[in-house]
PDB file of C-alpha atoms in Angstrom:
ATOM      1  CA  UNK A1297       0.000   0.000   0.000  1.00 65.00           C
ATOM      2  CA  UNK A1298       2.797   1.869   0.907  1.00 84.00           C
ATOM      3  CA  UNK A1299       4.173   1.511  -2.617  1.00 88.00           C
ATOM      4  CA  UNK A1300       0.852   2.310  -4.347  1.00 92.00           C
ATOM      5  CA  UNK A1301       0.312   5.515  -2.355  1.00 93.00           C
ATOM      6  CA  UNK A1302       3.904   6.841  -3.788  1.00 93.00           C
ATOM      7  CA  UNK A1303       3.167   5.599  -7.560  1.00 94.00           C
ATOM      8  CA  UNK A1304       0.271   7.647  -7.208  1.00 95.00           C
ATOM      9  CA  UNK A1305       0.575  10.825  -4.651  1.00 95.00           C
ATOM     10  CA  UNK A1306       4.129  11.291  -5.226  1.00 94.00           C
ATOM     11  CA  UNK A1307       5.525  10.073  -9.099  1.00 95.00           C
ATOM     12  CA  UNK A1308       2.009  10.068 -11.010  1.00 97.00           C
ATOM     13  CA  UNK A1309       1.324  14.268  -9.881  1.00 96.00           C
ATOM     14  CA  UNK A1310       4.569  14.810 -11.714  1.00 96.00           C
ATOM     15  CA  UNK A1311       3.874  12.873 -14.462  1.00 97.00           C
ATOM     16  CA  UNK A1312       0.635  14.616 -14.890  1.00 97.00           C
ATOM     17  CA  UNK A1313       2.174  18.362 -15.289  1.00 96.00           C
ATOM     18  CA  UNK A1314       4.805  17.450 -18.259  1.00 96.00           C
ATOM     19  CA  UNK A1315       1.905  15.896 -20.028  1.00 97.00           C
ATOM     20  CA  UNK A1316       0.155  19.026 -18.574  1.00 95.00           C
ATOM     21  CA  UNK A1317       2.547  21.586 -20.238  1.00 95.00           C
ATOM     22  CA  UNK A1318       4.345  19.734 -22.885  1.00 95.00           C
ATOM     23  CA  UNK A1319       1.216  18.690 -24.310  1.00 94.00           C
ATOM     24  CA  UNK A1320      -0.573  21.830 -24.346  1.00 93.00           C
ATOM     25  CA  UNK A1321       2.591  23.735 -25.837  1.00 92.00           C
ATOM     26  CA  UNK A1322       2.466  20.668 -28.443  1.00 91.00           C
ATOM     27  CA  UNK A1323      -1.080  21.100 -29.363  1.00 89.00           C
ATOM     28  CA  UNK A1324      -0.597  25.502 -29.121  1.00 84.00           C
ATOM     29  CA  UNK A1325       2.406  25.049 -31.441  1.00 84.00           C
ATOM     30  CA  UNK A1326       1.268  22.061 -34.331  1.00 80.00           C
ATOM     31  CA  UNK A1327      -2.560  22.019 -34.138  1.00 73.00           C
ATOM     32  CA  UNK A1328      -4.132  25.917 -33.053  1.00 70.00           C
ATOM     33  CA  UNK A1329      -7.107  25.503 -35.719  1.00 70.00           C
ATOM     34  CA  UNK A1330      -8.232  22.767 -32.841  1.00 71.00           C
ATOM     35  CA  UNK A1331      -7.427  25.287 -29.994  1.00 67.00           C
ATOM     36  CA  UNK A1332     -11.531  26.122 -28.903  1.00 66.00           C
ATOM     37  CA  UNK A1333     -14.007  26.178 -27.172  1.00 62.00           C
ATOM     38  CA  UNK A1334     -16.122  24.159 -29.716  1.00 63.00           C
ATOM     39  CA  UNK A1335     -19.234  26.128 -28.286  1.00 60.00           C
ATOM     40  CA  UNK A1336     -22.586  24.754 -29.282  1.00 57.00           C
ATOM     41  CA  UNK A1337     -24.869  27.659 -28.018  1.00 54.00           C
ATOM     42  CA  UNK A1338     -25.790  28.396 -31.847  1.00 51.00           C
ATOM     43  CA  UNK A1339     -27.519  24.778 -32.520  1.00 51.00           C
ATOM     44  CA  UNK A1340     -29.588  24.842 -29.079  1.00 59.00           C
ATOM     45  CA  UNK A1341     -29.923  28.712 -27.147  1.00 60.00           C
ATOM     46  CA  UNK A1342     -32.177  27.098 -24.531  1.00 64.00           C
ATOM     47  CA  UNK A1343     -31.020  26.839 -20.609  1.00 67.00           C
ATOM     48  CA  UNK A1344     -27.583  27.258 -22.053  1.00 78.00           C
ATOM     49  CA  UNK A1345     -26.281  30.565 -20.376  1.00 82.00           C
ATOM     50  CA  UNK A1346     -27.976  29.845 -17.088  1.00 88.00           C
ATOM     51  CA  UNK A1347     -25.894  26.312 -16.824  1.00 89.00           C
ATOM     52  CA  UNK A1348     -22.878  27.996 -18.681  1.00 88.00           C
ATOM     53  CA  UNK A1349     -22.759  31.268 -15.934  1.00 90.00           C
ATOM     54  CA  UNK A1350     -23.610  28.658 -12.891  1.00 94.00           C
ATOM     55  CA  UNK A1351     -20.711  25.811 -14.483  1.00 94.00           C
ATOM     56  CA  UNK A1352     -18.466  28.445 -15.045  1.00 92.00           C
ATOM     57  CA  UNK A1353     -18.501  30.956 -11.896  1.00 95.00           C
ATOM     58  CA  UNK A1354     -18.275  27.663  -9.901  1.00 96.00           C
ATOM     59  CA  UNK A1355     -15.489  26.207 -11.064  1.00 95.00           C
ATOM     60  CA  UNK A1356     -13.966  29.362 -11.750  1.00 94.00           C
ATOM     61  CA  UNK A1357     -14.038  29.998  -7.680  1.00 96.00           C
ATOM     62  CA  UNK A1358     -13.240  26.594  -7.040  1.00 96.00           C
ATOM     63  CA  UNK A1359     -10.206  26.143  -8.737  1.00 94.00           C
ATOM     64  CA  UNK A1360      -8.588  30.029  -7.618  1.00 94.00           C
ATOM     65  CA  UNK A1361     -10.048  28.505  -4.168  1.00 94.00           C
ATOM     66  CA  UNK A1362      -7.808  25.507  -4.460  1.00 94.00           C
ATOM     67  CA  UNK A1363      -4.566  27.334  -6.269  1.00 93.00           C
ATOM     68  CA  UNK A1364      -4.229  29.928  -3.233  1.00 92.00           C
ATOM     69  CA  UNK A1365      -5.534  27.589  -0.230  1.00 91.00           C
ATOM     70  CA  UNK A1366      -3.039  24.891  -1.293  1.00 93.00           C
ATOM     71  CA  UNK A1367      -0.229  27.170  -2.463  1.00 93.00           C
ATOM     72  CA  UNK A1368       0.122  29.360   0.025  1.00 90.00           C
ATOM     73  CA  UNK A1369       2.190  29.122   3.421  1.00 89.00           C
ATOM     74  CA  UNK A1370       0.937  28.599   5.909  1.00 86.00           C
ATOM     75  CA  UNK A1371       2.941  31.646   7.674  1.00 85.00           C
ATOM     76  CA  UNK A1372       1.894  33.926   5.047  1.00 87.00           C
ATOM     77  CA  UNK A1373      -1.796  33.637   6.619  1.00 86.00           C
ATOM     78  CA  UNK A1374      -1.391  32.425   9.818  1.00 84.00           C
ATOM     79  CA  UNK A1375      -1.364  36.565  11.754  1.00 85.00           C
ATOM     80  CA  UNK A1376      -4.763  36.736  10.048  1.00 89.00           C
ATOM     81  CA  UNK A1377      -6.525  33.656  10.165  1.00 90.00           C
ATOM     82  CA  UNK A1378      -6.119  30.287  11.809  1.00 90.00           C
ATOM     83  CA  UNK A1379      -6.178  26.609   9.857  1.00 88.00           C
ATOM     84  CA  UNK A1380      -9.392  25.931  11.593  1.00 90.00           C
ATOM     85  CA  UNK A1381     -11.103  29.250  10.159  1.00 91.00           C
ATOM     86  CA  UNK A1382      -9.558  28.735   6.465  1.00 91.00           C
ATOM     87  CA  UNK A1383     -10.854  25.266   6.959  1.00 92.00           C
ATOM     88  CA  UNK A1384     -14.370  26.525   7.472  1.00 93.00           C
ATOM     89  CA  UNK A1385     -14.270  29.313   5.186  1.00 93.00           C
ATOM     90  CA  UNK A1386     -13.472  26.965   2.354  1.00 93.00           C
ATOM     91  CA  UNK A1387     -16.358  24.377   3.076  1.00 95.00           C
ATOM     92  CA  UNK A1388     -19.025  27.510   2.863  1.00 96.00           C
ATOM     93  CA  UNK A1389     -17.705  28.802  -0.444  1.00 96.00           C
ATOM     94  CA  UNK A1390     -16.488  25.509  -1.699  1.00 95.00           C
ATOM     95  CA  UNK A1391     -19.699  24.664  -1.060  1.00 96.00           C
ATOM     96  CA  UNK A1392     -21.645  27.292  -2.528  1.00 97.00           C
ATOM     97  CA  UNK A1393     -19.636  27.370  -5.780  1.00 97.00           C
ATOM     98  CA  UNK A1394     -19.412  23.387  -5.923  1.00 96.00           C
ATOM     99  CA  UNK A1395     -23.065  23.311  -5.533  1.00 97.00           C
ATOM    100  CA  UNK A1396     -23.600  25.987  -8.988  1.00 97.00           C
ATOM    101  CA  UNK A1397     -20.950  23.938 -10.542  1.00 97.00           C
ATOM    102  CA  UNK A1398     -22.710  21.361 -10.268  1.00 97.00           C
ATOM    103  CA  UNK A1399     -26.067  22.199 -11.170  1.00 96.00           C
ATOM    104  CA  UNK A1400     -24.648  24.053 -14.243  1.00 95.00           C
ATOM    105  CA  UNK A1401     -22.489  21.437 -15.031  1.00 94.00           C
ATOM    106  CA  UNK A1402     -25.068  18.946 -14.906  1.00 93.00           C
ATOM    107  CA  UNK A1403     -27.246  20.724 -16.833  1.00 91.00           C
ATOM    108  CA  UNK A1404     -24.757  21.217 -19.536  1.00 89.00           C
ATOM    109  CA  UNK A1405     -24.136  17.577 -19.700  1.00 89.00           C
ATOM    110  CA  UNK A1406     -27.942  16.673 -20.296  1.00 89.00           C
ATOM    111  CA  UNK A1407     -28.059  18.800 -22.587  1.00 86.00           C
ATOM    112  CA  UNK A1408     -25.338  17.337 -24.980  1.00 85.00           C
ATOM    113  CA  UNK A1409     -26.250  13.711 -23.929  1.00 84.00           C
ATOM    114  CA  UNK A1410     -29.724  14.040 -25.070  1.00 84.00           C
ATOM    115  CA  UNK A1411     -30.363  17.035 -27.248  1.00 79.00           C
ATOM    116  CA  UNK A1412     -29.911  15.948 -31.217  1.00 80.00           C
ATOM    117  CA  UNK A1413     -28.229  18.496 -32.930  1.00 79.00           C
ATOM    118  CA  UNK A1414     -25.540  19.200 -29.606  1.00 77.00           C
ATOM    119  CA  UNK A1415     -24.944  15.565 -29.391  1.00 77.00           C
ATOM    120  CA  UNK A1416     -24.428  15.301 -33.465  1.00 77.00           C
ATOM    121  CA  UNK A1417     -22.221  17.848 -33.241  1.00 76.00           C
ATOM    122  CA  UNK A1418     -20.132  16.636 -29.614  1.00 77.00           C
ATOM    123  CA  UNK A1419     -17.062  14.250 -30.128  1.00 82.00           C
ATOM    124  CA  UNK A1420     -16.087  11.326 -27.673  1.00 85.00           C
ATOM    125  CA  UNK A1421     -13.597  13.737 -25.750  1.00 86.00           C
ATOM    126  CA  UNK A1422     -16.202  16.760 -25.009  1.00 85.00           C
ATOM    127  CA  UNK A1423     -18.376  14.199 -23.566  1.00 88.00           C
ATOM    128  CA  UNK A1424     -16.272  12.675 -21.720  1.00 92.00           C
ATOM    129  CA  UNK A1425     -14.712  15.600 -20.174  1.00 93.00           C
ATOM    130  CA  UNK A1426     -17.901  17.397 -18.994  1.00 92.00           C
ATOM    131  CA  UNK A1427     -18.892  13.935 -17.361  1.00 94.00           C
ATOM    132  CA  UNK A1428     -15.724  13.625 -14.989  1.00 96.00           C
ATOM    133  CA  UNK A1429     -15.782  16.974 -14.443  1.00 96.00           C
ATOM    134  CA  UNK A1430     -19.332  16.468 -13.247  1.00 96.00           C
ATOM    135  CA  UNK A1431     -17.741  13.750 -11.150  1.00 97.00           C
ATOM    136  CA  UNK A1432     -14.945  15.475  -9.873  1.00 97.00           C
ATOM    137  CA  UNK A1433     -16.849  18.113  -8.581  1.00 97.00           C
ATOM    138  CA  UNK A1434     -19.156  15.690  -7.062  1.00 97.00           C
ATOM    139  CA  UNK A1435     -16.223  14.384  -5.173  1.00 97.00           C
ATOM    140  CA  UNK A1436     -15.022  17.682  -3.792  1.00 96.00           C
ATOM    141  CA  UNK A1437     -18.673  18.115  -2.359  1.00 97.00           C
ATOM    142  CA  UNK A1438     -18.107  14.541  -1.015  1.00 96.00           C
ATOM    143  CA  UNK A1439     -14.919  15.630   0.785  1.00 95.00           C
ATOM    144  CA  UNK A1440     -17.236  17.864   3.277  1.00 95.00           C
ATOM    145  CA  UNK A1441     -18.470  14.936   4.653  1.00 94.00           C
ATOM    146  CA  UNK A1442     -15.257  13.879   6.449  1.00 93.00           C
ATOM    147  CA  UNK A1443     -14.055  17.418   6.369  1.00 92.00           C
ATOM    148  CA  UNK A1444     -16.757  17.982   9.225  1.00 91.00           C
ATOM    149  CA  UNK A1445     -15.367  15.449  11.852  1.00 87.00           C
ATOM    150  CA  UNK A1446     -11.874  17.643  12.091  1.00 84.00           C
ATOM    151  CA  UNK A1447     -12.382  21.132  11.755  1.00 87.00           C
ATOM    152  CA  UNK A1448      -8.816  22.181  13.134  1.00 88.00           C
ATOM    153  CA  UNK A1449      -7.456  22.527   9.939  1.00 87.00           C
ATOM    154  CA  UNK A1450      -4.946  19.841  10.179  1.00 89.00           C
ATOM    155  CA  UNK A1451      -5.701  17.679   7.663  1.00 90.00           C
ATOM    156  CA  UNK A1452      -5.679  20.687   5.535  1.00 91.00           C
ATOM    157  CA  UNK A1453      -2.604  21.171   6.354  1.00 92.00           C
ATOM    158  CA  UNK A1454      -1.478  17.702   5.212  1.00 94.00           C
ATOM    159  CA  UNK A1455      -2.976  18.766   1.685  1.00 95.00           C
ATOM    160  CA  UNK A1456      -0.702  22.105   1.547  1.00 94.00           C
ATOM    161  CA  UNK A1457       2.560  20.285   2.550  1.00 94.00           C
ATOM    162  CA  UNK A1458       1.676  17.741  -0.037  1.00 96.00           C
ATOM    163  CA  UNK A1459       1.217  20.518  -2.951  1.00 95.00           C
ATOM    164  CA  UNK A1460       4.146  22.692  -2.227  1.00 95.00           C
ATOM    165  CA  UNK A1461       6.079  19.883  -1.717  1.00 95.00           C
ATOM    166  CA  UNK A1462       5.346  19.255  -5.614  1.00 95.00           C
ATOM    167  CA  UNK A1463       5.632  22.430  -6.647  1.00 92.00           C
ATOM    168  CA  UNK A1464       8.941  22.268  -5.227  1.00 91.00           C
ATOM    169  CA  UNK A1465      10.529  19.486  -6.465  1.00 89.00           C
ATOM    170  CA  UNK A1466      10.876  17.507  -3.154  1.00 88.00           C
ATOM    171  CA  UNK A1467      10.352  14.471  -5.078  1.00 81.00           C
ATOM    172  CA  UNK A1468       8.162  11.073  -3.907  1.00 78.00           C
ATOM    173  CA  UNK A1469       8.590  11.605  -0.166  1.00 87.00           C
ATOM    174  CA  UNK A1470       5.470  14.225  -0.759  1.00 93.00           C
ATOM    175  CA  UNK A1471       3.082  11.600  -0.680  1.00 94.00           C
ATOM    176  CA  UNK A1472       3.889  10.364   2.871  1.00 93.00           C
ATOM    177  CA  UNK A1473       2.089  13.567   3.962  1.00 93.00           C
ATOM    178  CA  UNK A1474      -1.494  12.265   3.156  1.00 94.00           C
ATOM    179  CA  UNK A1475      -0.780   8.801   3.574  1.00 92.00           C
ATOM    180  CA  UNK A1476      -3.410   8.474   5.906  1.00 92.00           C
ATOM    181  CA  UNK A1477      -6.588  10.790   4.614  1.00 94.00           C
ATOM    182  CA  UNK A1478      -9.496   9.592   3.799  1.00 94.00           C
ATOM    183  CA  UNK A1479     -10.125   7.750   0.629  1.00 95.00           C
ATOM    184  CA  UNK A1480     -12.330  10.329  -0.982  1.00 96.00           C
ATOM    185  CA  UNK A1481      -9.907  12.534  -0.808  1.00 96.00           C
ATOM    186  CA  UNK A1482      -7.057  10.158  -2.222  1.00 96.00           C
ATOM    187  CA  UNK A1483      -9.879   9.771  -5.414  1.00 97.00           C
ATOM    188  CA  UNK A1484     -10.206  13.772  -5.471  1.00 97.00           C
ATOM    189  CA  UNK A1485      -6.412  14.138  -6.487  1.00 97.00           C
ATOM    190  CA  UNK A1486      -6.314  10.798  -7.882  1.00 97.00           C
ATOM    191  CA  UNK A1487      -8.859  12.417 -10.513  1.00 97.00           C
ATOM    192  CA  UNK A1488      -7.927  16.141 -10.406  1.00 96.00           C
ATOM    193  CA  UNK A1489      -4.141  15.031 -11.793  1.00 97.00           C
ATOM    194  CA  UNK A1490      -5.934  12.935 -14.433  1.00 97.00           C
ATOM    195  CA  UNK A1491      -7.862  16.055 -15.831  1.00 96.00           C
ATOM    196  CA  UNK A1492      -4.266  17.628 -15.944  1.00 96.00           C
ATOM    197  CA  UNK A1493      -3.142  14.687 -18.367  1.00 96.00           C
ATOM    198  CA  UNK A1494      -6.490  15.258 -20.649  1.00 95.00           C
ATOM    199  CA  UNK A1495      -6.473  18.384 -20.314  1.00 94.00           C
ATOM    200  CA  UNK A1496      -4.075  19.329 -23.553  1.00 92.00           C
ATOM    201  CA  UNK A1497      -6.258  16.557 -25.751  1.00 91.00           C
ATOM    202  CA  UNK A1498      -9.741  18.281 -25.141  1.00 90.00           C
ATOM    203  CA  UNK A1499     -11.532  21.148 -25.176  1.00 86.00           C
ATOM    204  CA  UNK A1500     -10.218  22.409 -21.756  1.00 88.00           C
ATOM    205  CA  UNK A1501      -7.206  24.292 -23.739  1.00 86.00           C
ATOM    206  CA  UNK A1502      -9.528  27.046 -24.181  1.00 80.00           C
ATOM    207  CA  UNK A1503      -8.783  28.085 -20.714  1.00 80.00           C
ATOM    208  CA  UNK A1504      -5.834  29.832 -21.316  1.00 79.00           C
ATOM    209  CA  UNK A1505      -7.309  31.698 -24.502  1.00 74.00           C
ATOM    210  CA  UNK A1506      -7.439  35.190 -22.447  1.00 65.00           C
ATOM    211  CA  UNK A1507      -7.797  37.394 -25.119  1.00 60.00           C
ATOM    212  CA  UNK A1508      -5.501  40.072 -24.275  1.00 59.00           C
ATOM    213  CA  UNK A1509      -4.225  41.886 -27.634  1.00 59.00           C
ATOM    214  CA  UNK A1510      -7.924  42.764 -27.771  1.00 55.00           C
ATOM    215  CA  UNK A1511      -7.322  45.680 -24.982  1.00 61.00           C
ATOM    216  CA  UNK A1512      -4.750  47.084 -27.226  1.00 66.00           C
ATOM    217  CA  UNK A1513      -5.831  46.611 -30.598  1.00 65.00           C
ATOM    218  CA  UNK A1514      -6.049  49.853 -33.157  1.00 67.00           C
ATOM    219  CA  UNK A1515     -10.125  51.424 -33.335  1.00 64.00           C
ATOM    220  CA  UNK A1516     -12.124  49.676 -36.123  1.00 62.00           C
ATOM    221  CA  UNK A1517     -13.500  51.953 -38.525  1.00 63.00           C
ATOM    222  CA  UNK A1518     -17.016  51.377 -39.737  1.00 62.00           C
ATOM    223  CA  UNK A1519     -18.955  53.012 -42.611  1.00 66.00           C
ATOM    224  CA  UNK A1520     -22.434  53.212 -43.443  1.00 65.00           C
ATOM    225  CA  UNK A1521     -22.843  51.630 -47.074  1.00 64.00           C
ATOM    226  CA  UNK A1522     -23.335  54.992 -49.208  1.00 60.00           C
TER     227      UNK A1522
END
């Protein structure tokens, strides 16, 4: 077991971000045409901006949620709030958002599982992707559960050792630090690194389109037709 929590907690999370980035440069640099968002809001208008805003703002807070709460140090935060508090604080708006994310996302799934003309137009990888995602989110709500029976912020703690310890190269030993969490939260990671390895091969690229040239681009001139 011991073996099987390294493979995956401490070699497979580094595995996932050079698939993560060298993919996603690979795809940026031989195959932009395929870079989008492969919207399908033209074929069907109906319930689709109400799931879109609710999928979007959710995951949207949830994943800024995650990058500072398991990024940060814990002495950069500690002076104005305790693990216990941060702990709380992220099960209310984890909650909140996972719960829109949800909805939205569920919605948004429906719809291209059983509407005709989004589900003629949807390949294999856009419906597989909004399915985990469903999941994964699921999951994360999930986590609450034995979230609630330690509220002093130290298994939280576990999770933010375990992350910087990745992000800085401290190699396989990471994984010790949640050797002992629940399982739900083992198949939480387990499944958030595998949407880093599909991530380059689906529509999830679209992410990092932020269309910034726009802000500086030259006035458009337009004419009435004489």
């Amino acid at each position: 077991m011991s073996y099987i929590n390294t493979l995956l907690f401490g070699v497979y999370p580094y595995i996932a971000l050079v698939v993560l980035f060298v993919g996603t440069w690979a795809r940026y640099d031989h195959g932009q045409f395929t870079w989008k968002a492969h919207s399908s809001q033209m074929l069907r208008k109906k319930n689709m901006v109400m799931a879109s805003v609710l999928f979007h703002v959710g995951v949207l807070v949830i994943f800024f949620g995650h990058l500072v709460g398991l990024l940060t140090p814990h002495w950069a935060y500690e002076w104005i709030i305790t693990p216990g508090q941060k702990q709380v604080m992220a099960i209310v708006v984890g909650g909140i958002a996972g719960i829109m994310a949800i909805i939205g996302g569920g919605m948004l799934a429906w719809r291209r599982m059983t509407d005709p003309r989004v589900q003629a137009s949807s390949t294999f990888a856009d419906n597989m992707i909004i399915i985990i995602l469903v999941v994964q989110l699921i999951l994360g709500m999930l986590t609450i559960l034995p979230t609630m029976g330690h509220l002093d912020g130290s298994t939280m703690l576990k999770f933010s050792a375990w992350a910087q310890g990745i992000f800085t190269l401290q190699g396989s030993g990471v994984a010790d630090y949640i050797a002992d969490v629940n399982w739900i939260y083992k198949t939480h990671i387990f499944l958030g690194l595998t949407i880093f390895v599909l991530f380059p091969f689906t529509r999830l690229v679209h992410m990092l389109s932020v269309p910034v040239e726009y802000f500086g681009r030259k006035y458009q001139v337009v004419r009435k037709r004489a």
